CSV table of C-alpha atoms and ligand atoms in Angstrom, one decimal:
chain,number,residue,atom,x,y,z
A,1,MET,CA,-11.9,-2.0,20.7
A,2,LEU,CA,-8.6,-2.1,22.8
A,3,VAL,CA,-6.2,1.2,21.9
A,4,LEU,CA,-3.1,0.4,22.6
A,5,ASP,CA,0.0,3.0,22.6
A,6,GLY,CA,2.1,0.6,24.9
A,7,ILE,CA,4.3,-2.7,23.2
A,8,PRO,CA,3.6,-4.7,26.6
A,9,ALA,CA,0.2,-4.3,26.7
A,10,VAL,CA,-0.1,-5.4,22.8
A,11,ARG,CA,1.8,-8.3,23.4
A,12,ASN,CA,-0.4,-9.5,26.7
A,13,ALA,CA,-3.5,-8.7,24.7
A,14,VAL,CA,-2.7,-10.9,21.7
A,15,ARG,CA,-1.0,-13.3,24.3
A,16,ALA,CA,-4.9,-13.4,25.8
A,17,ALA,CA,-6.2,-14.2,22.7
A,18,ARG,CA,-4.2,-17.2,21.8
A,19,ASP,CA,-4.5,-18.6,24.7
A,20,ASP,CA,-8.7,-18.3,23.9
A,21,GLY,CA,-7.1,-20.0,20.6
A,22,ARG,CA,-7.8,-17.3,18.5
A,23,THR,CA,-6.2,-16.5,15.3
A,24,ILE,CA,-4.5,-12.9,14.6
A,25,GLY,CA,-5.0,-10.6,12.1
A,26,PHE,CA,-2.7,-7.5,11.5
A,27,VAL,CA,-3.7,-4.3,8.8
A,28,PRO,CA,-0.6,-2.2,9.0
A,29,THR,CA,-1.2,1.5,8.5
A,30,MET,CA,-0.4,4.7,8.0
A,31,GLY,CA,-4.4,6.4,9.7
A,32,TYR,CA,-5.8,8.7,7.9
A,33,LEU,CA,-8.2,5.7,6.9
A,34,HIS,CA,-10.7,5.2,3.6
A,35,GLU,CA,-12.4,2.7,2.0
A,36,GLY,CA,-9.2,1.1,0.8
A,37,HIS,CA,-7.6,0.1,4.3
A,38,LEU,CA,-11.5,-0.6,5.3
A,39,SER,CA,-11.4,-2.7,2.7
A,40,LEU,CA,-8.1,-4.4,3.7
A,41,ILE,CA,-9.7,-4.7,7.2
A,42,ASP,CA,-13.0,-6.4,6.0
A,43,ARG,CA,-10.4,-9.2,4.3
A,44,CYS,CA,-8.7,-9.6,7.5
A,45,ARG,CA,-11.9,-10.3,9.5
A,46,GLU,CA,-12.5,-13.5,7.4
A,47,LEU,CA,-8.8,-14.3,7.6
A,48,ALA,CA,-8.6,-14.6,11.4
A,49,ASP,CA,-10.6,-14.1,15.1
A,50,LEU,CA,-8.9,-10.9,16.3
A,51,VAL,CA,-8.2,-8.1,14.0
A,52,ALA,CA,-5.2,-5.7,14.9
A,53,ILE,CA,-4.6,-2.9,13.1
A,54,SER,CA,-1.7,-0.2,13.7
A,55,ILE,CA,-1.6,3.1,12.3
A,56,TYR,CA,1.9,5.0,12.5
A,57,VAL,CA,3.2,7.5,10.3
A,58,ASN,CA,6.4,6.1,9.7
A,59,PRO,CA,9.4,8.5,9.9
A,60,LEU,CA,11.7,5.6,8.4
A,61,GLN,CA,9.9,5.5,5.1
A,62,PHE,CA,9.8,9.3,4.5
A,63,GLY,CA,13.2,11.3,2.2
A,64,PRO,CA,14.3,14.8,3.4
A,65,ASP,CA,12.4,16.3,0.9
A,66,GLU,CA,9.0,14.3,1.6
A,67,ASP,CA,5.7,15.0,3.2
A,68,TYR,CA,5.8,13.6,6.7
A,69,ASP,CA,5.5,16.8,8.7
A,70,ALA,CA,2.1,17.4,6.0
A,71,TYR,CA,1.0,13.7,5.9
A,72,PRO,CA,-2.7,13.9,7.1
A,73,ARG,CA,-3.3,12.5,10.9
A,74,ASP,CA,-6.5,12.3,12.3
A,75,LEU,CA,-6.5,9.9,14.6
A,76,GLU,CA,-9.9,10.2,16.7
A,77,ARG,CA,-11.5,9.9,13.2
A,78,ASP,CA,-9.7,6.8,12.1
A,79,LEU,CA,-10.7,5.1,15.8
A,80,GLU,CA,-14.2,5.7,15.5
A,81,LEU,CA,-13.9,4.1,11.7
A,82,ALA,CA,-11.7,1.2,12.5
A,83,GLU,CA,-14.4,0.9,15.6
A,84,ASP,CA,-17.5,1.5,13.0
A,85,ARG,CA,-15.7,-1.3,11.1
A,86,GLY,CA,-14.9,-4.2,13.9
A,87,VAL,CA,-11.7,-3.4,14.8
A,88,ASP,CA,-10.8,-5.6,18.1
A,89,LEU,CA,-7.5,-3.7,18.8
A,90,ALA,CA,-6.0,-0.5,17.6
A,91,PHE,CA,-2.3,0.2,17.7
A,92,THR,CA,-0.9,3.8,18.2
A,93,PRO,CA,2.6,4.0,18.9
A,94,ASP,CA,4.3,7.1,19.2
A,95,ASP,CA,7.7,7.7,18.0
A,96,ASP,CA,9.6,7.0,21.7
A,97,GLU,CA,7.9,3.8,22.1
A,98,LEU,CA,8.9,2.0,18.4
A,99,TYR,CA,12.2,3.7,18.1
A,100,PRO,CA,13.3,4.6,21.5
A,101,GLU,CA,16.5,5.2,19.9
A,102,SER,CA,18.0,5.2,16.1
A,103,PRO,CA,18.1,1.7,15.3
A,104,ALA,CA,21.6,0.2,14.7
A,105,VAL,CA,19.8,-2.4,12.2
A,106,ALA,CA,17.8,-2.4,9.4
A,107,VAL,CA,16.0,-5.2,6.6
A,108,THR,CA,17.4,-3.8,3.7
A,109,PRO,CA,16.2,-4.8,0.3
A,110,ARG,CA,19.2,-6.2,-2.0
A,111,ARG,CA,17.1,-6.8,-4.9
A,112,LEU,CA,13.1,-5.7,-6.1
A,113,ALA,CA,14.1,-1.9,-4.6
A,114,ASP,CA,15.6,-0.2,-6.8
A,115,ARG,CA,13.2,0.3,-9.9
A,116,LEU,CA,9.5,1.6,-10.4
A,117,CYS,CA,8.9,3.7,-6.4
A,118,GLY,CA,12.3,2.4,-5.8
A,119,ALA,CA,14.2,4.6,-8.4
A,120,GLY,CA,12.9,8.0,-7.0
A,121,ARG,CA,12.6,7.2,-3.3
A,122,PRO,CA,16.1,5.9,-1.8
A,123,GLY,CA,15.7,4.3,1.0
A,124,HIS,CA,12.4,4.0,0.9
A,125,PHE,CA,11.5,0.4,1.4
A,126,GLU,CA,14.2,-0.3,3.8
A,127,GLY,CA,11.9,2.4,5.9
A,128,VAL,CA,8.6,-0.1,5.1
A,129,LEU,CA,10.2,-3.1,5.8
A,130,THR,CA,12.3,-2.1,9.0
A,131,VAL,CA,8.8,-1.0,10.6
A,132,VAL,CA,6.7,-3.8,9.0
A,133,ALA,CA,9.5,-6.2,10.7
A,134,LYS,CA,8.9,-4.7,14.4
A,135,LEU,CA,5.3,-4.8,14.1
A,136,PHE,CA,5.1,-8.5,12.7
A,137,GLY,CA,7.3,-8.5,16.2
A,138,ILE,CA,5.2,-7.0,18.3
A,139,VAL,CA,1.6,-7.9,17.1
A,140,GLN,CA,2.8,-11.6,15.5
A,141,PRO,CA,0.2,-12.0,13.4
A,142,ASP,CA,-0.9,-15.5,11.8
A,143,VAL,CA,-2.1,-13.3,8.7
A,144,ALA,CA,-1.3,-9.9,7.4
A,145,VAL,CA,-3.4,-8.0,4.9
A,146,PHE,CA,-1.3,-4.9,2.5
A,147,GLY,CA,-3.1,-3.5,-0.7
A,148,GLN,CA,-2.6,-4.1,-4.3
A,149,LYS,CA,-2.1,-0.5,-4.5
A,150,ASP,CA,0.8,0.1,-3.1
A,151,PHE,CA,2.1,-2.9,-5.7
A,152,GLN,CA,6.2,-3.1,-4.8
A,153,GLN,CA,5.6,-2.7,-1.1
A,154,SER,CA,3.5,-6.1,-1.2
A,155,VAL,CA,5.9,-7.9,-3.5
A,156,LEU,CA,8.4,-6.5,-1.4
A,157,ILE,CA,7.1,-7.8,2.2
A,158,ARG,CA,6.6,-10.9,0.3
A,159,ARG,CA,10.0,-11.5,-0.4
A,160,MET,CA,10.7,-10.1,3.4
A,161,VAL,CA,8.8,-13.0,5.3
A,162,ALA,CA,9.7,-15.5,2.9
A,163,ASP,CA,14.2,-14.7,3.0
A,164,LEU,CA,13.3,-14.3,6.7
A,165,ASN,CA,11.1,-17.4,7.4
A,166,MET,CA,8.8,-15.0,9.6
A,167,PRO,CA,5.7,-17.3,10.6
A,168,VAL,CA,3.0,-14.9,9.2
A,169,ARG,CA,0.8,-15.0,5.9
A,170,ILE,CA,0.8,-12.5,3.4
A,171,GLU,CA,-2.5,-11.4,1.6
A,172,VAL,CA,-3.0,-8.9,-1.0
A,173,ALA,CA,-6.2,-7.6,-1.7
A,174,PRO,CA,-7.5,-5.5,-4.2
A,175,THR,CA,-6.7,-1.9,-5.0
A,176,VAL,CA,-10.3,0.1,-3.9
A,177,ARG,CA,-11.5,3.4,-5.8
A,178,ASP,CA,-13.4,6.2,-5.7
A,179,PRO,CA,-16.6,5.5,-8.0
A,180,ASP,CA,-14.9,7.9,-10.8
A,181,GLY,CA,-11.7,6.2,-11.0
A,182,LEU,CA,-9.2,7.2,-8.8
A,183,ALA,CA,-7.0,4.7,-6.4
A,184,MET,CA,-7.8,6.0,-2.8
A,185,SER,CA,-5.1,7.0,-1.2
A,186,SER,CA,-5.0,9.7,1.8
A,187,ARG,CA,-2.4,11.7,-0.1
A,188,ASN,CA,-5.6,12.4,-2.4
A,189,GLU,CA,-6.5,15.1,0.5
A,190,TYR,CA,-3.9,17.3,-1.2
A,191,LEU,CA,-5.2,17.6,-4.5
A,192,SER,CA,-7.4,20.4,-5.6
A,193,SER,CA,-10.3,20.0,-7.8
A,194,GLY,CA,-8.3,20.6,-10.7
A,195,GLU,CA,-5.4,18.7,-9.8
A,196,ARG,CA,-7.9,15.8,-9.0
A,197,GLU,CA,-9.5,15.9,-12.7
A,198,ARG,CA,-6.0,15.5,-14.1
A,199,ALA,CA,-5.2,12.6,-11.3
A,200,LEU,CA,-8.3,10.9,-13.3
A,201,SER,CA,-5.7,10.5,-16.7
A,202,ILE,CA,-4.0,7.9,-14.8
A,203,SER,CA,-7.0,5.2,-13.9
A,204,ARG,CA,-7.8,6.5,-17.6
A,205,GLY,CA,-4.2,4.7,-18.8
A,206,LEU,CA,-4.6,2.0,-17.3
A,207,ALA,CA,-8.1,1.4,-18.4
A,208,GLU,CA,-6.6,2.0,-22.0
A,209,ALA,CA,-4.2,-0.7,-21.7
A,210,VAL,CA,-6.4,-3.2,-20.4
A,211,ARG,CA,-8.6,-2.5,-23.0
A,212,ALA,CA,-6.0,-2.9,-25.5
A,213,TYR,CA,-4.4,-6.3,-23.6
A,214,ARG,CA,-7.8,-7.4,-23.9
A,215,SER,CA,-8.1,-6.6,-28.1
A,216,GLY,CA,-5.2,-8.9,-28.0
A,217,GLU,CA,-1.8,-6.1,-27.8
A,218,ARG,CA,0.7,-8.2,-25.5
A,219,HIS,CA,3.6,-5.5,-26.8
A,220,ALA,CA,4.3,-4.1,-23.4
A,221,GLY,CA,6.0,-0.6,-25.3
A,222,SER,CA,3.2,-0.5,-27.0
A,223,LEU,CA,1.0,-0.3,-24.0
A,224,VAL,CA,3.2,1.8,-21.9
A,225,ALA,CA,2.7,4.6,-25.0
A,226,GLY,CA,-0.7,4.4,-24.5
A,227,VAL,CA,-0.8,5.0,-20.4
A,228,ARG,CA,1.5,7.8,-21.2
A,229,GLU,CA,-0.3,9.1,-24.2
A,230,ALA,CA,-3.3,9.5,-21.6
A,231,LEU,CA,-1.2,10.7,-19.0
A,232,GLU,CA,0.3,13.3,-21.0
A,233,ARG,CA,-3.3,14.9,-22.7
A,234,ALA,CA,-4.4,15.6,-19.5
A,235,GLY,CA,-1.6,17.7,-19.2
A,236,GLY,CA,0.0,18.9,-15.8
A,237,VAL,CA,1.2,15.5,-14.9
A,238,ARG,CA,4.5,14.7,-14.1
A,239,ILE,CA,5.5,11.6,-15.4
A,240,GLU,CA,7.9,9.5,-13.0
A,241,TYR,CA,7.8,6.4,-14.4
A,242,VAL,CA,4.8,4.1,-16.7
A,243,ASP,CA,6.8,0.6,-16.4
A,244,CYS,CA,5.6,-2.7,-17.1
A,245,VAL,CA,7.0,-5.5,-15.7
A,246,SER,CA,6.3,-9.3,-13.9
A,247,SER,CA,4.4,-9.4,-10.8
A,248,GLU,CA,7.2,-12.1,-9.6
A,249,ASP,CA,10.3,-10.2,-9.9
A,250,LEU,CA,9.6,-7.0,-10.9
A,251,GLU,CA,11.3,-6.7,-14.3
A,252,PRO,CA,10.6,-4.8,-17.4
A,253,VAL,CA,8.6,-7.0,-20.0
A,254,GLN,CA,9.1,-7.0,-24.0
A,255,GLU,CA,5.5,-9.3,-24.2
A,256,ALA,CA,2.8,-9.0,-21.1
A,257,GLY,CA,1.6,-12.1,-20.1
A,258,SER,CA,-0.8,-13.5,-17.7
A,259,ASP,CA,1.5,-12.0,-14.8
A,260,ALA,CA,2.3,-8.5,-16.3
A,261,VAL,CA,1.8,-5.9,-14.1
A,262,ILE,CA,1.7,-2.0,-15.7
A,263,ALA,CA,2.5,0.3,-12.4
A,264,VAL,CA,2.6,4.5,-12.8
A,265,ALA,CA,4.0,7.4,-10.3
A,266,VAL,CA,3.1,10.4,-11.1
A,267,HIS,CA,3.5,13.7,-9.1
A,268,VAL,CA,0.4,16.3,-10.1
A,269,GLY,CA,1.1,19.6,-8.4
A,270,GLY,CA,3.4,19.1,-5.1
A,271,THR,CA,1.7,15.1,-5.1
A,272,ARG,CA,3.0,12.0,-5.5
A,273,LEU,CA,0.4,9.5,-7.1
A,274,ILE,CA,0.6,5.8,-7.4
A,275,ASP,CA,-1.2,3.4,-9.3
A,276,ASN,CA,-0.7,-0.2,-11.0
A,277,VAL,CA,-3.0,-3.1,-12.6
A,278,ARG,CA,-2.8,-6.8,-13.6
A,279,LEU,CA,-3.6,-7.0,-16.8
A,280,ALA,CA,-5.2,-10.0,-17.1
A,281,ALA,CA,-7.0,-9.4,-13.4
A,282,PRO,CA,-7.6,-5.9,-13.4
A,283,ASP,CA,-9.3,-4.6,-9.8
A,284,PRO,CA,-13.5,-4.7,-10.1
A,285,GLY,CA,-13.2,-1.1,-9.3
A,286,LEU,CA,-11.6,-0.1,-13.0
A,287,GLU,CA,-14.1,-2.6,-15.0
A,288,ARG,CA,-16.7,1.2,-15.5
A,289,LEU,CA,-13.6,2.6,-17.2
A,290,ILE,CA,-12.8,-0.2,-18.7
A,291,SER,CA,-15.7,-0.8,-20.6
A,292,GLY,CA,-17.0,2.6,-20.8
B,301,AMP,P1,-0.6,3.4,4.5
B,301,AMP,O1,-2.2,4.2,5.0
B,301,AMP,O2,-1.5,4.3,3.0
B,301,AMP,O3,0.4,2.9,4.4
B,301,AMP,O4,-1.6,1.8,3.3
B,301,AMP,C1,-2.1,0.6,4.6
B,301,AMP,C2,-2.2,-0.2,4.1
B,301,AMP,O5,-3.3,0.3,3.1
B,301,AMP,C3,-1.0,-0.8,2.8
B,301,AMP,O6,-1.2,-1.9,2.8
B,301,AMP,C4,-2.1,-0.2,1.3
B,301,AMP,O7,-1.1,-0.6,0.4
B,301,AMP,C5,-3.1,-0.3,1.6
B,301,AMP,N1,-4.0,0.6,1.0
B,301,AMP,C6,-3.9,1.6,0.5
B,301,AMP,N2,-4.7,2.6,-0.4
B,301,AMP,C7,-5.2,1.3,-1.3
B,301,AMP,C8,-6.7,1.3,-2.0
B,301,AMP,N3,-7.2,2.1,-2.4
B,301,AMP,N4,-7.3,0.2,-1.5
B,301,AMP,C9,-6.2,-1.1,-1.0
B,301,AMP,N5,-5.9,-1.0,-0.3
B,301,AMP,C10,-5.3,-0.1,-0.1
């Protein structure tokens, strides 16, 4: 595995692969890799000849009161996991490499970013889209793989690529969960065992919503109320939002159709956690909770 922290070196490696007729796949991450990230790498391997990842905690997407400094980092371990999983190239820039000076130009979403996570994290998606656009400009992948776990992010990235005519195919892979149902996240590291127990109410609530949907419930208000009840039952879970939206335009729906997603953000102790489920096509990791 090539480990490169400079932009020109990445460009050279990618150009050489392309000259050999190989296609380029890309998985951007903030590191502290877990099985969720690694599943994206596996998917990328199915879609491209060269698999590149980036490991970079992007300061632009953190608000002033958020966990940028505390965000877990372990580059050595990440590189071992990536190499074991067959990654060909890991791009590990530092801040000076990506932002040699304060950027004068950014990618600002006009719609879709003012709701769900965007409502509570102003500027977050501008930071995400700007760094992803930069990384696409550096790696120039044919395909890039993102996780359904960050549902709103995946919708915005698809729109960025469509609206700015970026020549990259976007793939979205299912959320990977721990056996108890908790969606994997680098931030789960922050949870005490008691907090983790309370956090399980998120996946339980989503599973209940899928059960209700399968029994014929289509009223979004009732589905959302069921999730809220599960979260409130757990105690110590502060709800930021629970919404039932269309996966096309993120608009709240009254009736949950085949494209409806229930998306959740909560705070457990000092940790912000998000999760979501497509009611008509839940990720396989939720199935045990749904039928259990
Ligand atoms: P992050 O390192 O948290 O910025 O995430 C990097 C990529 O991994 C994003 O596309 C995330 O959506 C994806 N990801 C994070 N957690 C999971 C998970 N549990 N399952 C699948 N993909 C995930």
